């Protein structure tokens, strides 16, 4: 079982930020990634649709005989995870919130969460903060346009610059000194967030916490791959696989993964 692959999935390319962190921490693990680029973005979908899409992907992961699946999507974690985690025969890890890291580094105890509409509507980060530290104040900032723009390759142009500027602007009038990316797509444009926050915010990518949690589960289950060879990486996309591969190459060298088209 230890030599079986790890599965990671997202509504599109965003979960590749989790893949990137996992490969740094667990270089010998084989990884299968699914980006549901045909049906993204998930942030504007109904909870029922997201549950159905999640089950489609998990059936594929089961067929691939994965030993563990990490959900690289905050929207899926907020809506489908509490249901599907009991439906699969392997450990299923929901996307980390990043709140533990935020608690440690925020001096004002005020944290802003930039996320999709559905993740914000679920208030999952606010609930997590209340559980960890009731003294934390969480400001929720919905960013409905960003995931779709990033999926289409808008990483530096005016199409994405304008909405990021508008999403960050109201936060500058608050006490927030720390920001959490509540969508795995957003680290692709972290430099723009930093530019429009004028270095007033420390940005947290929850993918790091996610990678650490995955390592801990593998250790607990005695599923760590002890081979000394570099693990393989297969990227499956449900639409426009070549475009997914081009965007993946912003994070991972193109010669280190293979691209596949997937029909669910």
PDB file of C-alpha atoms in Angstrom, residues 8-260:
ATOM      1  CA  UNK A   8      -5.325  15.310  -4.929  1.00  0.00           C
ATOM      2  CA  UNK A   9      -8.172  17.143  -6.631  1.00  0.00           C
ATOM      3  CA  UNK A  10      -9.660  20.566  -7.155  1.00  0.00           C
ATOM      4  CA  UNK A  11     -12.191  22.354  -9.337  1.00  0.00           C
ATOM      5  CA  UNK A  12      -9.341  23.303 -11.661  1.00  0.00           C
ATOM      6  CA  UNK A  13      -5.684  24.254 -11.399  1.00  0.00           C
ATOM      7  CA  UNK A  14      -5.780  25.743  -7.884  1.00  0.00           C
ATOM      8  CA  UNK A  15      -5.004  22.494  -6.104  1.00  0.00           C
ATOM      9  CA  UNK A  16      -1.661  22.403  -7.885  1.00  0.00           C
ATOM     10  CA  UNK A  17      -0.432  24.735  -5.145  1.00  0.00           C
ATOM     11  CA  UNK A  18      -1.066  21.822  -2.751  1.00  0.00           C
ATOM     12  CA  UNK A  19       0.709  19.419  -5.132  1.00  0.00           C
ATOM     13  CA  UNK A  20       3.707  21.735  -5.200  1.00  0.00           C
ATOM     14  CA  UNK A  21       3.992  21.820  -1.397  1.00  0.00           C
ATOM     15  CA  UNK A  22       3.481  18.061  -1.100  1.00  0.00           C
ATOM     16  CA  UNK A  23       6.217  17.298  -3.614  1.00  0.00           C
ATOM     17  CA  UNK A  24       8.654  19.434  -1.616  1.00  0.00           C
ATOM     18  CA  UNK A  25       7.763  17.629   1.605  1.00  0.00           C
ATOM     19  CA  UNK A  26       7.266  14.124   0.158  1.00  0.00           C
ATOM     20  CA  UNK A  27       9.434  13.899  -2.982  1.00  0.00           C
ATOM     21  CA  UNK A  28       9.201  10.097  -3.235  1.00  0.00           C
ATOM     22  CA  UNK A  29       5.405   9.880  -3.315  1.00  0.00           C
ATOM     23  CA  UNK A  30       3.526   9.157  -6.542  1.00  0.00           C
ATOM     24  CA  UNK A  31       0.733  11.696  -7.053  1.00  0.00           C
ATOM     25  CA  UNK A  32      -2.420  11.673  -9.180  1.00  0.00           C
ATOM     26  CA  UNK A  33      -4.053  15.057  -9.593  1.00  0.00           C
ATOM     27  CA  UNK A  34      -7.526  15.762 -10.964  1.00  0.00           C
ATOM     28  CA  UNK A  35      -8.552  19.260 -12.017  1.00  0.00           C
ATOM     29  CA  UNK A  36     -12.236  19.464 -12.938  1.00  0.00           C
ATOM     30  CA  UNK A  37     -11.648  22.181 -15.518  1.00  0.00           C
ATOM     31  CA  UNK A  38     -14.829  21.281 -17.411  1.00  0.00           C
ATOM     32  CA  UNK A  39     -17.126  22.226 -14.525  1.00  0.00           C
ATOM     33  CA  UNK A  40     -15.151  24.917 -12.733  1.00  0.00           C
ATOM     34  CA  UNK A  41     -15.400  27.280 -10.984  1.00  0.00           C
ATOM     35  CA  UNK A  42     -17.118  25.514  -8.076  1.00  0.00           C
ATOM     36  CA  UNK A  43     -17.535  28.699  -6.027  1.00  0.00           C
ATOM     37  CA  UNK A  44     -20.806  29.640  -7.746  1.00  0.00           C
ATOM     38  CA  UNK A  45     -22.231  26.083  -7.873  1.00  0.00           C
ATOM     39  CA  UNK A  46     -24.904  24.697  -5.552  1.00  0.00           C
ATOM     40  CA  UNK A  47     -23.862  22.408  -2.671  1.00  0.00           C
ATOM     41  CA  UNK A  48     -25.744  19.566  -4.389  1.00  0.00           C
ATOM     42  CA  UNK A  49     -23.753  20.002  -7.592  1.00  0.00           C
ATOM     43  CA  UNK A  50     -20.456  20.091  -5.714  1.00  0.00           C
ATOM     44  CA  UNK A  51     -21.348  16.914  -3.814  1.00  0.00           C
ATOM     45  CA  UNK A  52     -22.124  15.144  -7.095  1.00  0.00           C
ATOM     46  CA  UNK A  53     -18.881  16.322  -8.733  1.00  0.00           C
ATOM     47  CA  UNK A  54     -16.864  15.279  -5.678  1.00  0.00           C
ATOM     48  CA  UNK A  55     -18.307  11.778  -5.778  1.00  0.00           C
ATOM     49  CA  UNK A  56     -17.437  11.509  -9.492  1.00  0.00           C
ATOM     50  CA  UNK A  57     -13.798  12.349  -8.763  1.00  0.00           C
ATOM     51  CA  UNK A  58     -13.563  10.078  -5.727  1.00  0.00           C
ATOM     52  CA  UNK A  59     -14.868   7.143  -7.789  1.00  0.00           C
ATOM     53  CA  UNK A  60     -12.017   7.747 -10.223  1.00  0.00           C
ATOM     54  CA  UNK A  61      -9.520   7.952  -7.349  1.00  0.00           C
ATOM     55  CA  UNK A  62     -10.792   4.649  -5.970  1.00  0.00           C
ATOM     56  CA  UNK A  63     -10.299   3.039  -9.397  1.00  0.00           C
ATOM     57  CA  UNK A  64      -6.701   4.303  -9.354  1.00  0.00           C
ATOM     58  CA  UNK A  65      -6.145   2.487  -6.028  1.00  0.00           C
ATOM     59  CA  UNK A  66      -4.946   5.554  -4.174  1.00  0.00           C
ATOM     60  CA  UNK A  67      -3.846   5.191  -0.555  1.00  0.00           C
ATOM     61  CA  UNK A  68      -5.055   8.661   0.490  1.00  0.00           C
ATOM     62  CA  UNK A  69      -6.854  11.640  -1.042  1.00  0.00           C
ATOM     63  CA  UNK A  70      -6.229  15.276  -0.156  1.00  0.00           C
ATOM     64  CA  UNK A  71      -8.895  17.764  -1.210  1.00  0.00           C
ATOM     65  CA  UNK A  72      -7.145  20.781  -2.696  1.00  0.00           C
ATOM     66  CA  UNK A  73     -10.313  22.876  -2.742  1.00  0.00           C
ATOM     67  CA  UNK A  74     -11.779  24.992   0.053  1.00  0.00           C
ATOM     68  CA  UNK A  75     -15.241  24.999  -1.530  1.00  0.00           C
ATOM     69  CA  UNK A  76     -15.411  21.194  -1.610  1.00  0.00           C
ATOM     70  CA  UNK A  77     -14.074  21.014   1.945  1.00  0.00           C
ATOM     71  CA  UNK A  78     -16.709  23.450   3.168  1.00  0.00           C
ATOM     72  CA  UNK A  79     -19.635  21.686   1.488  1.00  0.00           C
ATOM     73  CA  UNK A  80     -19.038  18.044   0.481  1.00  0.00           C
ATOM     74  CA  UNK A  81     -16.242  16.842   2.771  1.00  0.00           C
ATOM     75  CA  UNK A  82     -18.372  16.208   5.901  1.00  0.00           C
ATOM     76  CA  UNK A  83     -20.517  13.823   3.819  1.00  0.00           C
ATOM     77  CA  UNK A  84     -18.048  12.029   1.536  1.00  0.00           C
ATOM     78  CA  UNK A  85     -15.353  11.371   4.135  1.00  0.00           C
ATOM     79  CA  UNK A  86     -17.448   8.399   5.335  1.00  0.00           C
ATOM     80  CA  UNK A  87     -17.982   7.038   1.837  1.00  0.00           C
ATOM     81  CA  UNK A  88     -14.423   6.127   0.802  1.00  0.00           C
ATOM     82  CA  UNK A  89     -12.131   3.280   1.962  1.00  0.00           C
ATOM     83  CA  UNK A  90      -9.011   5.467   2.350  1.00  0.00           C
ATOM     84  CA  UNK A  91      -8.097   8.519   4.454  1.00  0.00           C
ATOM     85  CA  UNK A  92      -9.664  11.699   3.065  1.00  0.00           C
ATOM     86  CA  UNK A  93      -8.156  15.014   4.150  1.00  0.00           C
ATOM     87  CA  UNK A  94     -10.029  18.289   3.842  1.00  0.00           C
ATOM     88  CA  UNK A  95      -8.270  21.510   2.854  1.00  0.00           C
ATOM     89  CA  UNK A  96      -6.525  23.178   5.778  1.00  0.00           C
ATOM     90  CA  UNK A  97      -7.837  26.598   6.781  1.00  0.00           C
ATOM     91  CA  UNK A  98      -4.493  28.192   7.610  1.00  0.00           C
ATOM     92  CA  UNK A  99      -5.943  29.516  10.865  1.00  0.00           C
ATOM     93  CA  UNK A 100      -3.298  27.913  13.098  1.00  0.00           C
ATOM     94  CA  UNK A 101      -0.587  29.780  11.210  1.00  0.00           C
ATOM     95  CA  UNK A 102      -2.613  33.005  11.232  1.00  0.00           C
ATOM     96  CA  UNK A 103      -3.090  32.819  14.998  1.00  0.00           C
ATOM     97  CA  UNK A 104       0.658  32.570  15.488  1.00  0.00           C
ATOM     98  CA  UNK A 105       1.687  35.500  13.321  1.00  0.00           C
ATOM     99  CA  UNK A 106      -1.137  38.056  13.683  1.00  0.00           C
ATOM    100  CA  UNK A 107      -0.277  40.744  16.227  1.00  0.00           C
ATOM    101  CA  UNK A 108      -3.626  42.550  15.915  1.00  0.00           C
ATOM    102  CA  UNK A 109      -5.605  39.292  16.175  1.00  0.00           C
ATOM    103  CA  UNK A 110      -7.444  40.360  13.029  1.00  0.00           C
ATOM    104  CA  UNK A 111      -7.344  38.111   9.979  1.00  0.00           C
ATOM    105  CA  UNK A 112      -8.904  38.564   6.550  1.00  0.00           C
ATOM    106  CA  UNK A 113      -9.962  35.589   4.445  1.00  0.00           C
ATOM    107  CA  UNK A 114     -10.026  36.015   0.656  1.00  0.00           C
ATOM    108  CA  UNK A 115     -12.188  33.219  -0.789  1.00  0.00           C
ATOM    109  CA  UNK A 116     -14.939  32.205  -3.208  1.00  0.00           C
ATOM    110  CA  UNK A 117     -18.575  33.150  -2.628  1.00  0.00           C
ATOM    111  CA  UNK A 118     -19.579  29.688  -1.420  1.00  0.00           C
ATOM    112  CA  UNK A 119     -16.665  29.342   1.002  1.00  0.00           C
ATOM    113  CA  UNK A 120     -17.454  32.764   2.480  1.00  0.00           C
ATOM    114  CA  UNK A 121     -21.162  31.920   2.722  1.00  0.00           C
ATOM    115  CA  UNK A 122     -20.280  28.783   4.693  1.00  0.00           C
ATOM    116  CA  UNK A 123     -18.262  30.861   7.236  1.00  0.00           C
ATOM    117  CA  UNK A 124     -15.930  27.883   7.663  1.00  0.00           C
ATOM    118  CA  UNK A 125     -12.868  29.999   8.489  1.00  0.00           C
ATOM    119  CA  UNK A 126     -14.798  32.012  11.052  1.00  0.00           C
ATOM    120  CA  UNK A 127     -15.985  28.784  12.718  1.00  0.00           C
ATOM    121  CA  UNK A 128     -12.416  27.452  12.754  1.00  0.00           C
ATOM    122  CA  UNK A 129     -11.130  30.672  14.320  1.00  0.00           C
ATOM    123  CA  UNK A 130     -13.768  30.502  17.044  1.00  0.00           C
ATOM    124  CA  UNK A 131     -12.699  26.955  17.860  1.00  0.00           C
ATOM    125  CA  UNK A 132      -8.966  27.778  17.921  1.00  0.00           C
ATOM    126  CA  UNK A 133      -8.985  31.228  19.547  1.00  0.00           C
ATOM    127  CA  UNK A 134     -12.184  33.177  20.348  1.00  0.00           C
ATOM    128  CA  UNK A 135     -10.066  36.355  20.483  1.00  0.00           C
ATOM    129  CA  UNK A 136      -9.423  36.210  16.731  1.00  0.00           C
ATOM    130  CA  UNK A 137     -11.465  38.535  14.535  1.00  0.00           C
ATOM    131  CA  UNK A 138     -12.107  37.192  11.019  1.00  0.00           C
ATOM    132  CA  UNK A 139     -13.005  39.494   8.136  1.00  0.00           C
ATOM    133  CA  UNK A 140     -14.527  37.624   5.197  1.00  0.00           C
ATOM    134  CA  UNK A 141     -13.871  39.034   1.718  1.00  0.00           C
ATOM    135  CA  UNK A 142     -15.588  37.315  -1.186  1.00  0.00           C
ATOM    136  CA  UNK A 143     -13.638  37.339  -4.475  1.00  0.00           C
ATOM    137  CA  UNK A 144     -16.137  35.897  -6.977  1.00  0.00           C
ATOM    138  CA  UNK A 145     -14.239  36.681 -10.180  1.00  0.00           C
ATOM    139  CA  UNK A 146     -10.741  35.482  -9.408  1.00  0.00           C
ATOM    140  CA  UNK A 147     -10.847  31.679  -9.690  1.00  0.00           C
ATOM    141  CA  UNK A 148     -12.401  31.826 -13.154  1.00  0.00           C
ATOM    142  CA  UNK A 149      -9.915  34.441 -14.360  1.00  0.00           C
ATOM    143  CA  UNK A 150      -6.933  32.469 -13.063  1.00  0.00           C
ATOM    144  CA  UNK A 151      -8.265  29.308 -14.732  1.00  0.00           C
ATOM    145  CA  UNK A 152      -8.303  31.174 -18.046  1.00  0.00           C
ATOM    146  CA  UNK A 153      -4.681  32.209 -17.600  1.00  0.00           C
ATOM    147  CA  UNK A 154      -5.151  35.820 -16.465  1.00  0.00           C
ATOM    148  CA  UNK A 155      -2.261  36.034 -14.020  1.00  0.00           C
ATOM    149  CA  UNK A 156      -0.797  39.496 -14.630  1.00  0.00           C
ATOM    150  CA  UNK A 157      -3.028  41.461 -16.986  1.00  0.00           C
ATOM    151  CA  UNK A 158      -5.587  44.208 -16.382  1.00  0.00           C
ATOM    152  CA  UNK A 159      -8.460  41.719 -16.318  1.00  0.00           C
ATOM    153  CA  UNK A 160      -7.302  40.420 -12.942  1.00  0.00           C
ATOM    154  CA  UNK A 161      -5.513  43.508 -11.642  1.00  0.00           C
ATOM    155  CA  UNK A 162      -8.722  45.535 -11.360  1.00  0.00           C
ATOM    156  CA  UNK A 163     -10.777  43.053  -9.278  1.00  0.00           C
ATOM    157  CA  UNK A 164      -7.871  42.269  -6.932  1.00  0.00           C
ATOM    158  CA  UNK A 165      -7.415  45.997  -6.297  1.00  0.00           C
ATOM    159  CA  UNK A 166     -11.138  46.293  -5.454  1.00  0.00           C
ATOM    160  CA  UNK A 167     -11.151  43.237  -3.165  1.00  0.00           C
ATOM    161  CA  UNK A 168      -8.127  44.444  -1.189  1.00  0.00           C
ATOM    162  CA  UNK A 169      -9.160  48.124  -0.915  1.00  0.00           C
ATOM    163  CA  UNK A 170     -11.754  47.804   1.921  1.00  0.00           C
ATOM    164  CA  UNK A 171      -9.354  45.670   3.980  1.00  0.00           C
ATOM    165  CA  UNK A 172      -6.865  48.542   4.197  1.00  0.00           C
ATOM    166  CA  UNK A 173      -9.356  50.380   6.447  1.00  0.00           C
ATOM    167  CA  UNK A 174      -9.379  47.551   9.019  1.00  0.00           C
ATOM    168  CA  UNK A 175      -6.999  46.271  11.689  1.00  0.00           C
ATOM    169  CA  UNK A 176      -6.156  43.162   9.654  1.00  0.00           C
ATOM    170  CA  UNK A 177      -2.438  42.385   9.465  1.00  0.00           C
ATOM    171  CA  UNK A 178      -2.716  38.790   8.204  1.00  0.00           C
ATOM    172  CA  UNK A 179      -4.518  37.337   5.181  1.00  0.00           C
ATOM    173  CA  UNK A 180      -5.450  33.753   4.387  1.00  0.00           C
ATOM    174  CA  UNK A 181      -5.979  32.529   0.855  1.00  0.00           C
ATOM    175  CA  UNK A 182      -9.259  30.640   1.239  1.00  0.00           C
ATOM    176  CA  UNK A 183      -9.019  29.462  -2.372  1.00  0.00           C
ATOM    177  CA  UNK A 184      -6.098  27.443  -3.697  1.00  0.00           C
ATOM    178  CA  UNK A 185      -6.137  29.425  -6.944  1.00  0.00           C
ATOM    179  CA  UNK A 186      -5.165  32.678  -5.275  1.00  0.00           C
ATOM    180  CA  UNK A 187      -1.459  31.940  -4.579  1.00  0.00           C
ATOM    181  CA  UNK A 188      -0.979  32.104  -8.372  1.00  0.00           C
ATOM    182  CA  UNK A 189      -1.502  35.886  -8.063  1.00  0.00           C
ATOM    183  CA  UNK A 190      -0.023  36.478  -4.603  1.00  0.00           C
ATOM    184  CA  UNK A 191       2.310  39.177  -5.921  1.00  0.00           C
ATOM    185  CA  UNK A 192      -0.684  41.275  -6.995  1.00  0.00           C
ATOM    186  CA  UNK A 193      -2.360  40.880  -3.609  1.00  0.00           C
ATOM    187  CA  UNK A 194       0.871  41.970  -1.936  1.00  0.00           C
ATOM    188  CA  UNK A 195       1.243  44.980  -4.234  1.00  0.00           C
ATOM    189  CA  UNK A 196      -2.268  46.307  -3.533  1.00  0.00           C
ATOM    190  CA  UNK A 197      -1.982  45.703   0.222  1.00  0.00           C
ATOM    191  CA  UNK A 198       1.209  47.823   0.327  1.00  0.00           C
ATOM    192  CA  UNK A 199       2.948  45.195   2.501  1.00  0.00           C
ATOM    193  CA  UNK A 200       0.414  45.694   5.287  1.00  0.00           C
ATOM    194  CA  UNK A 201      -0.713  42.068   5.139  1.00  0.00           C
ATOM    195  CA  UNK A 202       1.207  38.836   5.687  1.00  0.00           C
ATOM    196  CA  UNK A 203      -0.271  36.253   3.304  1.00  0.00           C
ATOM    197  CA  UNK A 204      -0.780  32.631   4.303  1.00  0.00           C
ATOM    198  CA  UNK A 205      -1.069  29.764   1.831  1.00  0.00           C
ATOM    199  CA  UNK A 206      -2.879  26.926   3.671  1.00  0.00           C
ATOM    200  CA  UNK A 207      -1.275  24.422   1.291  1.00  0.00           C
ATOM    201  CA  UNK A 208       1.684  24.263   3.697  1.00  0.00           C
ATOM    202  CA  UNK A 209      -0.510  23.146   6.610  1.00  0.00           C
ATOM    203  CA  UNK A 210      -2.218  20.721   4.226  1.00  0.00           C
ATOM    204  CA  UNK A 211       1.093  19.111   3.255  1.00  0.00           C
ATOM    205  CA  UNK A 212       2.102  18.707   6.899  1.00  0.00           C
ATOM    206  CA  UNK A 213      -1.243  17.114   7.774  1.00  0.00           C
ATOM    207  CA  UNK A 214      -0.914  14.699   4.851  1.00  0.00           C
ATOM    208  CA  UNK A 215       2.552  13.675   6.038  1.00  0.00           C
ATOM    209  CA  UNK A 216       1.241  13.092   9.568  1.00  0.00           C
ATOM    210  CA  UNK A 217      -1.595  10.871   8.339  1.00  0.00           C
ATOM    211  CA  UNK A 218       0.754   8.841   6.143  1.00  0.00           C
ATOM    212  CA  UNK A 219       3.063   8.321   9.108  1.00  0.00           C
ATOM    213  CA  UNK A 220       0.205   7.316  11.404  1.00  0.00           C
ATOM    214  CA  UNK A 221      -1.102   4.806   8.853  1.00  0.00           C
ATOM    215  CA  UNK A 222       2.435   3.591   8.020  1.00  0.00           C
ATOM    216  CA  UNK A 223       1.864   4.529   4.373  1.00  0.00           C
ATOM    217  CA  UNK A 224       4.946   6.656   3.660  1.00  0.00           C
ATOM    218  CA  UNK A 225       6.721   5.550   0.480  1.00  0.00           C
ATOM    219  CA  UNK A 226      10.277   4.658   1.496  1.00  0.00           C
ATOM    220  CA  UNK A 227      11.636   4.414  -2.064  1.00  0.00           C
ATOM    221  CA  UNK A 228      14.565   6.715  -2.798  1.00  0.00           C
ATOM    222  CA  UNK A 229      13.403   7.534  -6.348  1.00  0.00           C
ATOM    223  CA  UNK A 230      11.552  10.703  -7.357  1.00  0.00           C
ATOM    224  CA  UNK A 231       7.821  10.062  -7.324  1.00  0.00           C
ATOM    225  CA  UNK A 232       5.763  10.364 -10.497  1.00  0.00           C
ATOM    226  CA  UNK A 233       3.134  13.056 -11.098  1.00  0.00           C
ATOM    227  CA  UNK A 234       0.130  12.592 -13.389  1.00  0.00           C
ATOM    228  CA  UNK A 235      -2.156  15.559 -14.008  1.00  0.00           C
ATOM    229  CA  UNK A 236      -5.695  14.773 -15.191  1.00  0.00           C
ATOM    230  CA  UNK A 237      -7.947  17.551 -16.480  1.00  0.00           C
ATOM    231  CA  UNK A 238     -11.591  17.172 -17.500  1.00  0.00           C
ATOM    232  CA  UNK A 239     -11.246  19.842 -20.215  1.00  0.00           C
ATOM    233  CA  UNK A 240      -8.454  21.682 -22.037  1.00  0.00           C
ATOM    234  CA  UNK A 241      -5.712  19.477 -20.629  1.00  0.00           C
ATOM    235  CA  UNK A 242      -2.947  21.263 -22.530  1.00  0.00           C
ATOM    236  CA  UNK A 243      -3.954  24.621 -21.056  1.00  0.00           C
ATOM    237  CA  UNK A 244      -3.939  23.010 -17.611  1.00  0.00           C
ATOM    238  CA  UNK A 245      -0.432  21.778 -18.282  1.00  0.00           C
ATOM    239  CA  UNK A 246       0.754  25.227 -19.331  1.00  0.00           C
ATOM    240  CA  UNK A 247      -0.594  26.760 -16.117  1.00  0.00           C
ATOM    241  CA  UNK A 248       0.896  23.915 -14.080  1.00  0.00           C
ATOM    242  CA  UNK A 249       4.319  24.778 -15.481  1.00  0.00           C
ATOM    243  CA  UNK A 250       4.166  28.101 -13.585  1.00  0.00           C
ATOM    244  CA  UNK A 251       4.653  26.013 -10.415  1.00  0.00           C
ATOM    245  CA  UNK A 252       6.199  22.705 -11.512  1.00  0.00           C
ATOM    246  CA  UNK A 253       8.810  22.089 -14.246  1.00  0.00           C
ATOM    247  CA  UNK A 254       7.040  20.709 -17.319  1.00  0.00           C
ATOM    248  CA  UNK A 255       9.405  17.723 -17.575  1.00  0.00           C
ATOM    249  CA  UNK A 256       8.312  16.508 -14.128  1.00  0.00           C
ATOM    250  CA  UNK A 257       4.673  15.671 -14.935  1.00  0.00           C
ATOM    251  CA  UNK A 258       2.512  14.002 -17.562  1.00  0.00           C
ATOM    252  CA  UNK A 259      -0.839  15.388 -18.733  1.00  0.00           C
ATOM    253  CA  UNK A 260      -3.972  13.322 -19.318  1.00  0.00           C
TER     254      UNK A 260
END
